[in-house]
Short mmCIF file of C-alpha atoms in Angstrom, two decimals:
data_model
loop_
_atom_site.label_atom_id
_atom_site.label_comp_id
_atom_site.label_asym_id
_atom_site.label_seq_id
_atom_site.Cartn_x
_atom_site.Cartn_y
_atom_site.Cartn_z
CA MET A 326 138.27 87.03 100.59
CA ILE A 327 135.58 84.70 99.18
CA LYS A 328 132.96 87.43 99.48
CA VAL A 329 135.18 90.02 97.79
CA LEU A 330 136.19 87.72 94.92
CA LEU A 331 132.58 86.74 94.19
CA LEU A 332 131.51 90.38 94.21
CA VAL A 333 134.33 91.44 91.88
CA LEU A 334 133.42 88.64 89.44
CA TYR A 335 129.75 89.60 89.62
CA PHE A 336 130.47 93.28 88.97
CA ALA A 337 132.74 92.45 86.04
CA VAL A 338 130.02 90.38 84.37
CA LEU A 339 127.41 93.15 84.77
CA ILE A 340 129.65 95.85 83.33
CA GLY A 341 130.81 93.56 80.51
CA ILE A 342 127.22 92.90 79.44
CA GLY A 343 126.46 96.62 79.55
CA LEU A 344 129.36 97.39 77.23
CA TYR A 345 128.47 94.46 74.95
CA CYS A 346 124.90 95.77 74.50
CA ARG A 347 125.94 99.27 73.42
CA LYS A 348 125.13 98.44 69.80
CA ASN A 349 121.46 97.87 70.75
CA ALA A 350 121.09 101.25 72.46
CA THR A 351 121.69 103.74 69.66
CA ASP A 352 118.08 104.95 69.25
CA VAL A 353 115.07 105.46 71.53
CA ASN A 354 113.37 102.18 70.61
CA GLY A 355 116.58 100.23 71.24
CA PHE A 356 117.54 102.05 74.44
CA VAL A 357 114.11 101.94 76.10
CA LEU A 358 112.56 98.74 74.67
CA GLY A 359 115.42 96.68 73.26
CA GLY A 360 113.88 96.99 69.79
CA ARG A 361 110.70 95.21 70.97
CA SER A 362 112.50 91.92 70.34
CA VAL A 363 113.08 90.58 73.85
CA GLY A 364 112.28 86.87 74.23
CA PRO A 365 110.17 85.13 76.91
CA TRP A 366 112.95 84.14 79.30
CA LEU A 367 114.56 87.57 79.39
CA THR A 368 111.21 89.36 79.68
CA ALA A 369 109.90 87.04 82.41
CA PHE A 370 113.08 87.36 84.45
CA ALA A 371 113.17 91.13 83.86
CA TYR A 372 109.60 91.32 85.16
CA GLY A 373 110.37 89.18 88.21
CA THR A 374 113.66 90.81 89.16
CA SER A 375 112.13 94.29 88.80
CA TYR A 376 109.29 93.12 91.05
CA PHE A 377 111.34 91.66 93.90
CA SER A 378 114.20 93.60 95.45
CA ALA A 379 115.79 94.25 98.84
CA VAL A 380 112.53 95.98 99.68
CA VAL A 381 110.75 92.62 99.56
CA PHE A 382 113.55 90.36 100.78
CA VAL A 383 114.73 92.56 103.67
CA GLY A 384 111.89 95.01 104.36
CA TYR A 385 108.58 93.33 103.63
CA ALA A 386 109.63 89.74 104.41
CA GLY A 387 111.10 90.84 107.75
CA GLN A 388 108.28 93.13 108.81
CA PHE A 389 105.32 91.03 107.74
CA GLY A 390 106.92 87.74 108.71
CA TRP A 391 107.30 89.20 112.21
CA LYS A 392 103.71 90.44 112.29
CA TYR A 393 101.90 87.50 110.70
CA GLY A 394 104.24 84.48 111.06
CA VAL A 395 104.21 81.88 108.28
CA ALA A 396 100.87 83.31 107.11
CA ALA A 397 102.98 86.05 105.47
CA THR A 398 103.62 83.44 102.75
CA TRP A 399 100.19 84.42 101.39
CA ALA A 400 101.76 87.71 100.26
CA GLY A 401 104.31 85.81 98.17
CA LEU A 402 101.64 83.57 96.65
CA GLY A 403 99.54 86.65 95.89
CA ASN A 404 102.55 88.20 94.15
CA ALA A 405 102.88 85.04 92.04
CA PHE A 406 99.27 84.48 91.02
CA ILE A 407 97.84 88.03 91.04
CA GLY A 408 100.94 90.16 90.48
CA SER A 409 102.51 87.83 87.89
CA LEU A 410 100.12 85.26 86.39
CA LEU A 411 97.00 87.47 86.14
CA ALA A 412 99.05 90.52 85.17
CA TRP A 413 100.52 88.66 82.19
CA VAL A 414 97.18 87.14 81.19
CA ILE A 415 95.12 90.34 81.46
CA LEU A 416 97.67 93.02 80.54
CA GLY A 417 100.47 91.32 78.58
CA ARG A 418 99.07 90.76 75.12
CA ARG A 419 96.80 93.80 74.90
CA THR A 420 99.54 96.09 76.21
CA ARG A 421 102.05 94.82 73.66
CA ILE A 422 99.62 95.19 70.73
CA MET A 423 98.18 98.61 71.59
CA THR A 424 101.47 100.25 72.60
CA GLN A 425 103.09 99.16 69.33
CA HIS A 426 100.03 100.35 67.40
CA LEU A 427 100.25 103.76 69.12
CA ASP A 428 104.06 103.78 68.85
CA SER A 429 104.41 104.49 72.58
CA ALA A 430 107.51 103.58 74.58
CA THR A 431 106.37 104.73 78.05
CA MET A 432 103.17 104.75 80.09
CA PRO A 433 102.68 108.57 79.88
CA GLN A 434 103.24 108.40 76.11
CA PHE A 435 100.57 105.70 75.96
CA PHE A 436 98.05 107.94 77.75
CA GLY A 437 99.00 110.93 75.59
CA LYS A 438 98.38 109.05 72.32
CA ARG A 439 95.44 107.00 73.56
CA PHE A 440 93.51 110.18 74.41
CA ASN A 441 95.31 112.60 72.05
CA SER A 442 96.32 114.73 75.04
CA PRO A 443 99.90 116.04 75.45
CA ALA A 444 98.86 117.60 78.79
CA LEU A 445 97.75 114.20 80.13
CA LYS A 446 101.11 112.75 79.09
CA ILE A 447 103.06 115.49 80.89
CA PHE A 448 100.95 115.17 84.05
CA ALA A 449 101.52 111.40 84.17
CA SER A 450 105.28 111.85 83.69
CA VAL A 451 105.49 114.26 86.65
CA ILE A 452 103.69 111.79 88.94
CA ILE A 453 106.00 108.95 87.87
CA PHE A 454 109.18 110.93 88.46
CA ILE A 455 108.09 112.15 91.90
CA PHE A 456 106.96 108.80 93.27
CA LEU A 457 109.67 106.57 91.82
CA ILE A 458 112.29 108.42 93.87
CA PRO A 459 111.17 107.19 97.35
CA TYR A 460 110.92 103.65 96.01
CA THR A 461 114.50 103.86 94.73
CA ALA A 462 115.71 105.27 98.05
CA SER A 463 114.20 102.26 99.81
CA LEU A 464 116.32 99.92 97.65
CA TYR A 465 119.54 101.42 98.98
CA ASN A 466 118.35 101.09 102.57
CA GLY A 467 117.64 97.38 102.33
CA LEU A 468 120.92 96.63 100.60
CA SER A 469 122.98 98.61 103.09
CA ARG A 470 121.90 96.43 106.01
CA LEU A 471 123.07 93.26 104.28
CA PHE A 472 126.39 94.84 103.31
CA GLY A 473 126.84 96.13 106.85
CA MET A 474 126.24 92.63 108.23
CA ALA A 475 128.58 90.92 105.75
CA PHE A 476 131.44 93.42 105.38
CA ASP A 477 131.02 95.89 108.25
CA ILE A 478 131.45 98.85 105.90
CA ASP A 479 129.92 102.30 106.07
CA TYR A 480 126.38 102.79 104.74
CA ALA A 481 127.44 105.58 102.37
CA TRP A 482 129.86 103.29 100.52
CA CYS A 483 127.09 100.75 99.90
CA ILE A 484 125.00 103.44 98.25
CA VAL A 485 127.87 104.77 96.11
CA LEU A 486 128.88 101.27 94.98
CA MET A 487 125.38 100.23 93.95
CA ALA A 488 124.62 103.56 92.27
CA VAL A 489 127.82 103.70 90.21
CA LEU A 490 127.67 100.10 89.01
CA THR A 491 124.02 100.30 88.02
CA ALA A 492 124.60 103.60 86.21
CA ILE A 493 127.48 102.14 84.18
CA TYR A 494 125.67 99.17 82.68
CA VAL A 495 122.31 100.91 82.20
CA ILE A 496 123.83 103.97 80.54
CA ALA A 497 125.98 101.81 78.29
CA GLY A 498 123.52 99.13 77.17
CA GLY A 499 120.01 100.43 77.92
CA TYR A 500 117.09 98.02 78.25
CA MET A 501 118.78 95.06 76.55
CA ALA A 502 121.71 95.18 78.98
CA THR A 503 119.23 95.40 81.83
CA ALA A 504 117.25 92.42 80.53
CA ILE A 505 120.30 90.18 80.12
CA ASN A 506 121.66 91.17 83.53
CA ASP A 507 118.21 90.60 85.01
CA PHE A 508 118.32 87.03 83.67
CA ILE A 509 121.65 86.38 85.38
CA GLN A 510 120.47 88.11 88.55
CA GLY A 511 117.24 86.10 88.48
CA ILE A 512 119.12 82.80 88.39
CA ILE A 513 121.17 83.94 91.39
CA MET A 514 117.95 84.86 93.21
CA LEU A 515 116.32 81.48 92.52
CA ILE A 516 119.30 79.49 93.73
CA GLY A 517 120.00 81.85 96.63
CA ILE A 518 116.48 81.80 98.08
CA ALA A 519 116.29 78.00 98.02
CA VAL A 520 119.71 77.53 99.64
CA ILE A 521 119.13 80.19 102.31
CA ILE A 522 115.74 78.81 103.37
CA LEU A 523 117.23 75.32 103.77
CA ALA A 524 120.20 76.68 105.75
CA VAL A 525 118.08 78.81 108.12
CA LEU A 526 115.56 76.03 108.80
CA LYS A 527 118.39 73.55 109.34
CA SER A 528 119.89 75.89 111.97
CA LYS A 529 116.61 75.57 113.89
CA GLY A 530 116.38 71.79 113.65
CA GLY A 531 114.56 71.47 110.33
CA PHE A 532 111.15 72.57 109.04
CA MET A 533 108.93 70.68 111.53
CA ALA A 534 111.05 71.69 114.51
CA ALA A 535 111.10 75.32 113.36
CA LEU A 536 107.33 75.31 112.84
CA ASP A 537 106.81 73.77 116.27
CA GLY A 538 109.06 76.39 117.83
CA LEU A 539 107.12 79.15 116.08
CA ALA A 540 103.83 77.73 117.34
CA ARG A 541 105.10 77.96 120.93
CA ILE A 542 105.87 81.68 120.69
CA GLU A 543 103.30 83.98 122.32
CA ASP A 544 102.91 87.73 122.10
CA PRO A 545 99.92 89.01 124.11
CA LYS A 546 100.18 92.39 122.40
CA VAL A 547 99.42 90.71 119.08
CA SER A 548 97.11 87.81 120.00
CA THR A 549 96.29 85.49 122.89
CA ALA A 550 95.45 82.57 120.59
CA PRO A 551 97.96 79.71 121.02
CA GLY A 552 100.16 78.89 118.03
CA ILE A 553 98.95 81.97 116.16
CA PHE A 554 102.28 82.62 114.34
CA ALA A 555 102.23 79.13 112.84
CA SER A 556 98.57 79.32 111.83
CA PHE A 557 97.04 79.47 108.35
CA PHE A 558 95.97 83.14 108.36
CA GLY A 559 98.01 84.53 111.25
CA PRO A 560 96.93 87.03 113.93
CA ASP A 561 95.58 89.77 111.63
CA PRO A 562 93.99 88.44 108.40
CA LEU A 563 92.46 91.82 107.43
CA ASN A 564 95.73 93.75 107.34
CA LEU A 565 97.45 90.76 105.76
CA MET A 566 94.90 90.98 102.94
CA PHE A 567 95.82 94.65 102.41
CA VAL A 568 99.50 93.66 102.12
CA VAL A 569 98.63 90.97 99.56
CA LEU A 570 96.55 93.41 97.49
CA LEU A 571 99.06 96.26 97.43
CA THR A 572 102.07 94.09 96.62
CA SER A 573 100.17 91.98 94.06
CA LEU A 574 97.48 94.01 92.32
CA GLY A 575 99.59 97.15 92.68
CA THR A 576 102.09 95.96 90.06
CA TRP A 577 99.40 96.38 87.38
CA GLY A 578 99.78 100.16 87.69
CA LEU A 579 103.55 100.47 88.13
CA PRO A 580 105.13 101.95 84.97
CA GLN A 581 108.43 100.07 85.37
CA MET A 582 106.51 96.76 85.49
CA VAL A 583 103.99 97.38 82.70
CA GLN A 584 106.77 98.62 80.44
CA LYS A 585 108.17 95.07 80.32
CA PHE A 586 105.16 94.06 78.18
CA TYR A 587 106.00 96.78 75.64
CA ALA A 588 109.26 95.06 74.71
CA ILE A 589 108.27 91.38 74.43
CA LYS A 590 108.95 89.78 71.07
CA ASN A 591 105.78 87.94 69.96
CA GLU A 592 102.67 85.96 70.89
CA GLU A 593 104.54 82.78 71.75
CA SER A 594 106.86 84.74 74.02
CA ILE A 595 103.89 86.03 76.00
CA LYS A 596 102.59 82.51 76.60
CA LYS A 597 105.95 81.19 77.74
CA GLY A 598 106.72 84.33 79.71
CA THR A 599 103.50 83.96 81.70
CA ILE A 600 104.51 80.52 82.96
CA ILE A 601 108.16 81.41 83.61
CA SER A 602 107.27 84.62 85.46
CA THR A 603 104.74 82.85 87.69
CA ILE A 604 107.14 80.06 88.68
CA PHE A 605 109.86 82.63 89.36
CA ALA A 606 107.52 84.59 91.65
CA VAL A 607 106.40 81.47 93.55
CA VAL A 608 110.01 80.63 94.38
CA VAL A 609 111.40 84.12 95.04
CA ALA A 610 108.44 85.95 96.59
CA GLY A 611 106.90 82.90 98.25
CA GLY A 612 110.32 81.87 99.56
CA SER A 613 111.15 85.36 100.88
CA TYR A 614 107.94 85.75 102.87
CA PHE A 615 108.09 82.13 104.05
CA LEU A 616 111.61 82.73 105.37
CA GLY A 617 110.53 85.96 107.07
CA GLY A 618 107.73 84.07 108.80
CA PHE A 619 110.32 82.37 111.04
CA GLY A 620 111.82 85.67 112.22
CA ARG A 621 110.44 85.33 115.76
CA LEU A 622 112.62 82.26 116.31
CA PHE A 623 115.51 84.74 116.51
CA THR A 624 113.90 86.94 119.19
CA ASP A 625 116.79 86.50 121.64
CA GLU A 626 119.35 87.83 119.15
CA LEU A 627 117.16 90.77 118.05
CA ASN A 628 116.84 92.57 121.40
CA VAL A 629 113.11 93.24 121.10
CA GLY A 630 112.02 96.44 122.85
CA ALA A 631 109.01 97.09 125.06
CA ASN A 632 107.03 98.16 121.99
CA GLY A 633 107.47 94.71 120.46
CA VAL A 634 109.79 95.97 117.69
CA PRO A 635 113.33 94.55 117.33
CA ALA A 636 116.29 96.86 117.94
CA GLY A 637 117.15 98.47 114.61
CA GLY A 638 113.58 98.10 113.35
CA TYR A 639 111.95 95.41 111.26
CA ASP A 640 114.60 95.81 108.58
CA ALA A 641 117.15 94.25 110.95
CA ILE A 642 115.31 90.91 111.19
CA ILE A 643 116.41 89.20 107.97
CA PRO A 644 120.08 90.30 108.29
CA LYS A 645 120.15 88.94 111.84
CA MET A 646 118.64 85.63 110.69
CA LEU A 647 121.38 85.29 108.11
CA SER A 648 124.33 86.53 110.17
CA THR A 649 125.11 83.08 111.59
CA LEU A 650 125.47 81.40 108.18
CA SER A 651 128.81 80.32 106.73
CA PRO A 652 130.95 82.90 104.84
CA ILE A 653 130.09 81.32 101.49
CA LEU A 654 126.35 81.47 102.20
CA ILE A 655 126.65 85.06 103.43
CA ALA A 656 128.42 85.92 100.17
CA LEU A 657 125.54 84.28 98.30
CA VAL A 658 123.04 86.31 100.34
CA VAL A 659 124.84 89.58 99.59
CA ILE A 660 124.95 88.84 95.85
CA LEU A 661 121.31 87.70 95.98
CA VAL A 662 120.10 90.96 97.52
CA LEU A 663 122.49 93.02 95.40
CA SER A 664 121.08 91.30 92.29
CA ALA A 665 117.51 91.93 93.37
CA SER A 666 118.19 95.57 94.19
CA MET A 667 120.27 96.46 91.14
CA SER A 668 117.79 94.84 88.75
CA THR A 669 114.94 96.84 90.28
CA LEU A 670 117.03 100.04 90.35
CA SER A 671 117.94 99.67 86.67
CA SER A 672 114.28 99.20 85.80
CA LEU A 673 113.28 102.28 87.80
CA VAL A 674 115.91 104.58 86.32
CA ILE A 675 115.09 103.57 82.73
CA ALA A 676 111.38 104.17 83.40
CA SER A 677 112.05 107.54 85.01
CA SER A 678 114.65 108.84 82.54
CA SER A 679 112.62 107.77 79.49
CA THR A 680 109.50 109.36 80.96
CA LEU A 681 111.25 112.66 81.64
CA THR A 682 112.90 112.78 78.22
CA ILE A 683 110.18 111.45 75.92
CA ASP A 684 107.10 112.64 77.77
CA PHE A 685 107.98 115.72 79.81
CA ILE A 686 110.72 117.48 77.84
CA GLY A 687 109.49 115.96 74.55
CA GLY A 688 106.08 117.48 75.29
CA PHE A 689 107.61 120.96 75.01
CA LYS A 690 110.45 120.32 72.56
CA LYS A 691 108.99 118.20 69.78
CA ASP A 692 111.88 118.39 67.33
CA MET A 693 114.51 116.50 69.36
CA SER A 694 116.51 113.99 67.34
CA GLU A 695 116.80 110.32 68.33
CA LYS A 696 120.44 110.84 69.24
CA ALA A 697 119.63 113.83 71.45
CA GLN A 698 116.85 111.92 73.24
CA VAL A 699 119.11 108.95 74.01
CA LEU A 700 121.85 111.29 75.26
CA MET A 701 119.38 113.11 77.48
CA MET A 702 118.02 109.83 78.88
CA ARG A 703 121.53 108.78 79.81
CA ALA A 704 122.06 112.11 81.56
CA PHE A 705 118.80 111.78 83.47
CA ILE A 706 119.79 108.29 84.63
CA VAL A 707 122.76 109.86 86.39
CA VAL A 708 120.57 112.60 87.89
CA PHE A 709 117.88 110.18 89.05
CA ILE A 710 120.36 107.80 90.69
CA ALA A 711 122.14 110.70 92.41
CA ILE A 712 118.91 112.21 93.78
CA SER A 713 117.64 108.89 95.11
CA ALA A 714 121.04 108.14 96.70
CA VAL A 715 121.04 111.48 98.53
CA ILE A 716 117.48 110.89 99.74
CA ALA A 717 118.50 107.41 100.95
CA LEU A 718 121.25 108.95 103.08
CA VAL A 719 118.95 111.63 104.49
CA GLN A 720 116.19 109.09 105.12
CA TYR A 721 118.59 106.83 107.00
CA LYS A 722 119.11 109.57 109.59
CA SER A 723 115.46 110.62 109.80
CA SER A 724 112.43 109.18 111.58
CA VAL A 725 111.35 107.13 108.54
CA THR A 726 113.21 103.92 109.36
CA PHE A 727 111.13 101.23 107.70
CA ILE A 728 111.61 100.21 104.09
CA ALA A 729 107.95 99.23 103.90
CA GLN A 730 106.83 102.81 104.62
CA LEU A 731 108.73 104.29 101.70
CA MET A 732 107.69 101.54 99.33
CA GLY A 733 104.08 101.69 100.52
CA VAL A 734 103.81 105.41 99.72
CA SER A 735 105.40 104.97 96.29
CA TRP A 736 103.45 101.89 95.27
CA GLY A 737 100.20 103.29 96.63
CA ALA A 738 100.50 106.56 94.73
CA LEU A 739 101.56 105.04 91.40
CA ALA A 740 99.12 102.13 91.48
CA GLY A 741 96.32 104.32 92.80
CA ALA A 742 96.89 106.86 90.04
CA PHE A 743 97.54 104.56 87.05
CA LEU A 744 96.09 101.08 87.56
CA ALA A 745 92.47 101.86 86.75
CA PRO A 746 93.09 104.32 83.85
CA PHE A 747 95.57 101.95 82.20
CA LEU A 748 93.40 98.85 82.58
CA TYR A 749 90.22 100.54 81.34
CA SER A 750 92.12 102.21 78.48
CA LEU A 751 93.17 98.79 77.17
CA TYR A 752 89.70 97.26 77.36
CA TRP A 753 86.95 99.91 77.45
CA LYS A 754 86.29 102.29 74.57
CA LYS A 755 84.24 104.70 76.72
CA THR A 756 87.12 105.62 79.05
CA THR A 757 87.55 109.41 79.04
CA LYS A 758 90.48 111.74 79.47
CA THR A 759 88.78 113.45 82.42
CA ALA A 760 88.40 110.13 84.23
CA CYS A 761 92.15 109.59 83.88
CA TYR A 762 92.86 113.03 85.34
CA VAL A 763 90.56 112.37 88.31
CA SER A 764 92.22 109.02 89.03
CA PHE A 765 95.72 110.54 88.71
CA ILE A 766 94.85 113.32 91.16
CA PHE A 767 92.95 111.14 93.64
CA GLY A 768 95.64 108.46 93.94
CA SER A 769 98.64 110.79 94.21
CA VAL A 770 97.00 113.37 96.50
CA LEU A 771 95.64 110.70 98.85
CA MET A 772 99.13 109.23 99.35
CA ILE A 773 100.74 112.67 99.77
CA LEU A 774 98.20 113.53 102.47
CA ASN A 775 98.73 110.13 104.08
CA MET A 776 102.44 110.91 104.27
CA LEU A 777 101.97 114.46 105.64
CA ILE A 778 98.98 114.15 108.01
CA ARG A 779 98.75 110.40 108.59
CA GLY A 780 97.45 110.83 112.16
CA LYS A 781 94.28 112.56 110.96
CA PHE A 782 93.25 109.63 108.75
CA PRO A 783 90.85 106.91 109.94
CA VAL A 784 92.75 104.18 111.79
CA ILE A 785 92.51 101.66 108.94
CA MET A 786 94.01 104.20 106.49
CA GLN A 787 96.92 105.35 108.66
CA SER A 788 99.06 102.60 107.18
CA PRO A 789 100.40 103.69 103.76
CA ILE A 790 99.83 100.13 102.58
CA ASN A 791 96.13 100.22 103.43
CA ALA A 792 95.78 103.73 102.01
CA GLY A 793 97.42 102.54 98.78
CA VAL A 794 94.97 99.66 98.41
CA ILE A 795 92.03 102.00 98.99
CA ALA A 796 93.43 104.35 96.33
CA MET A 797 93.64 101.46 93.84
CA VAL A 798 90.15 100.14 94.54
CA ALA A 799 88.70 103.67 94.46
CA GLY A 800 90.29 104.22 91.05
CA LEU A 801 88.54 101.14 89.67
CA VAL A 802 85.24 102.75 90.68
CA ILE A 803 86.12 106.37 89.86
CA VAL A 804 87.18 105.83 86.23
CA PRO A 805 83.94 104.21 84.94
CA ILE A 806 81.68 106.57 86.91
CA VAL A 807 83.49 109.74 85.78
CA SER A 808 83.67 108.38 82.21
CA LEU A 809 79.88 108.00 82.08
CA PHE A 810 79.30 111.62 83.10
CA THR A 811 82.02 113.46 81.20
CA ARG A 812 82.66 114.36 77.58
CA LYS A 813 82.91 111.25 75.42
CA PRO A 814 86.18 110.56 73.57
CA ASP A 815 86.40 111.18 69.85
CA ALA A 816 84.74 108.18 68.16
CA ALA A 817 87.15 108.09 65.22
CA LEU A 818 90.17 108.17 67.54
CA VAL A 819 88.77 105.34 69.68
CA GLU A 820 87.95 103.13 66.71
CA SER A 821 91.37 103.76 65.20
CA THR A 822 93.03 102.85 68.51
CA PHE A 823 91.09 99.63 69.07
CA ALA A 824 91.45 98.57 65.43
CA CYS A 825 94.81 97.05 66.39
CA TYR A 826 93.02 94.15 68.08
CA GLU A 827 91.16 93.27 64.86
CA LYS A 828 94.09 93.65 62.49
CA LYS A 829 94.59 90.68 60.14
CA VAL A 830 98.14 89.33 59.97
CA PRO A 831 99.57 86.35 58.05
CA VAL A 832 100.82 83.44 60.16
CA ALA A 833 102.57 80.15 59.35
CA GLN A 834 100.28 77.18 58.65
CA LYS A 835 101.80 75.25 61.56
CA THR A 836 100.47 77.84 64.05
CA SER A 837 97.00 78.26 62.56
CA LEU A 838 94.67 75.58 61.13
CA GLU A 839 91.56 76.56 59.20
#
């Protein structure tokens, strides 16, 4: 009864905020960007809650905590300092200024106006729509396991519940409703992670006792070194580094993450948002991976098979760790993961629907009114959520059982395709349209091939995570090399674009001293 009452209250608040924000979602700018007037707290929490979902808390924390022990915490710290702090410092301000200067509301629209290429915009929008779907499907999977543990209800109902509720408040209130709900969901995540870590460690005798118990665990298939799962870098530092890079640097190329910078209010908000976002990531991401690092203490309950994988896969580890908690704490866990998943899902569907409407259909039908575009985006939100829900159900019954696999393919393709072109486009005047095309094709094709013929890849690239990192790093090399040997961009267009960084604006005396 406690679990049900808390969920009903939570759902009522989300829907209420969605309906309240309808007045801010009447045009494209309001629906997609909240009128570019979102403050530091809302933006920072929107960034963090879009970043961390059931994929991280259930999938990645469980899988990599099992593989690397407490060393998996490095992934969370990487998310905080590379994926949050550096992303805000390097991308935040320049993204906000240039996207407003170019009047772009999405990443494909940015590329289209930056290089005066409608075809480039359409190509980018197709890539985004295709690869956001598997990521969204992975969100349902992670959430279903927690709901199954807490309520013992059918997987399909979990998907329907999450899809319908998210659709209601996103369709009604657009980005502003998402941002406000993200703030509430972020607070739940902060409190939930801290309480859950304390409860789980207490069940194993406290932190020192749990760490000692982890140090005594041996797995000859992984390493013969004593105490390896309680060590600083764990049994496999190289592959751990790939995990850190994909989950941290990869966010720089994800459209649903970068789009948060489009909407932030002003300079002061960027400074505050940088600090808030980093602290949020340290607690949520660092805490999630740290918790997952103690998964092997629950080996007896997990029925580990001869292959060293727990029954039900790696995604079953975190739910099993939490299944012995009190009903109130389990309710908190369910709302925590539901918050994380719904906030990420809302971010994904806004990014996908706005991309399809503004960039793909808008590329062919240029005379659409603001009202028609908003209506079409709302319709595409329904379509996108429905498609991803169906894929989640099919995926659940197929051979792809790990959340990390789906997310790895999605993140790898998007980050591999977009990270380098977007970063260079903000900073380097010599970046060319052709270089963007080459990076788009290389990153997306590499991940498609990795998914279809993974066994034919070199051993180090058979993991979609490793392949995604290689796609990202290759893009950082490909873009400048191709730019140097292809047709130079129009000088007048480039100077006009970069003029936004030199624009003189009046400021109050209190913020600027001569």
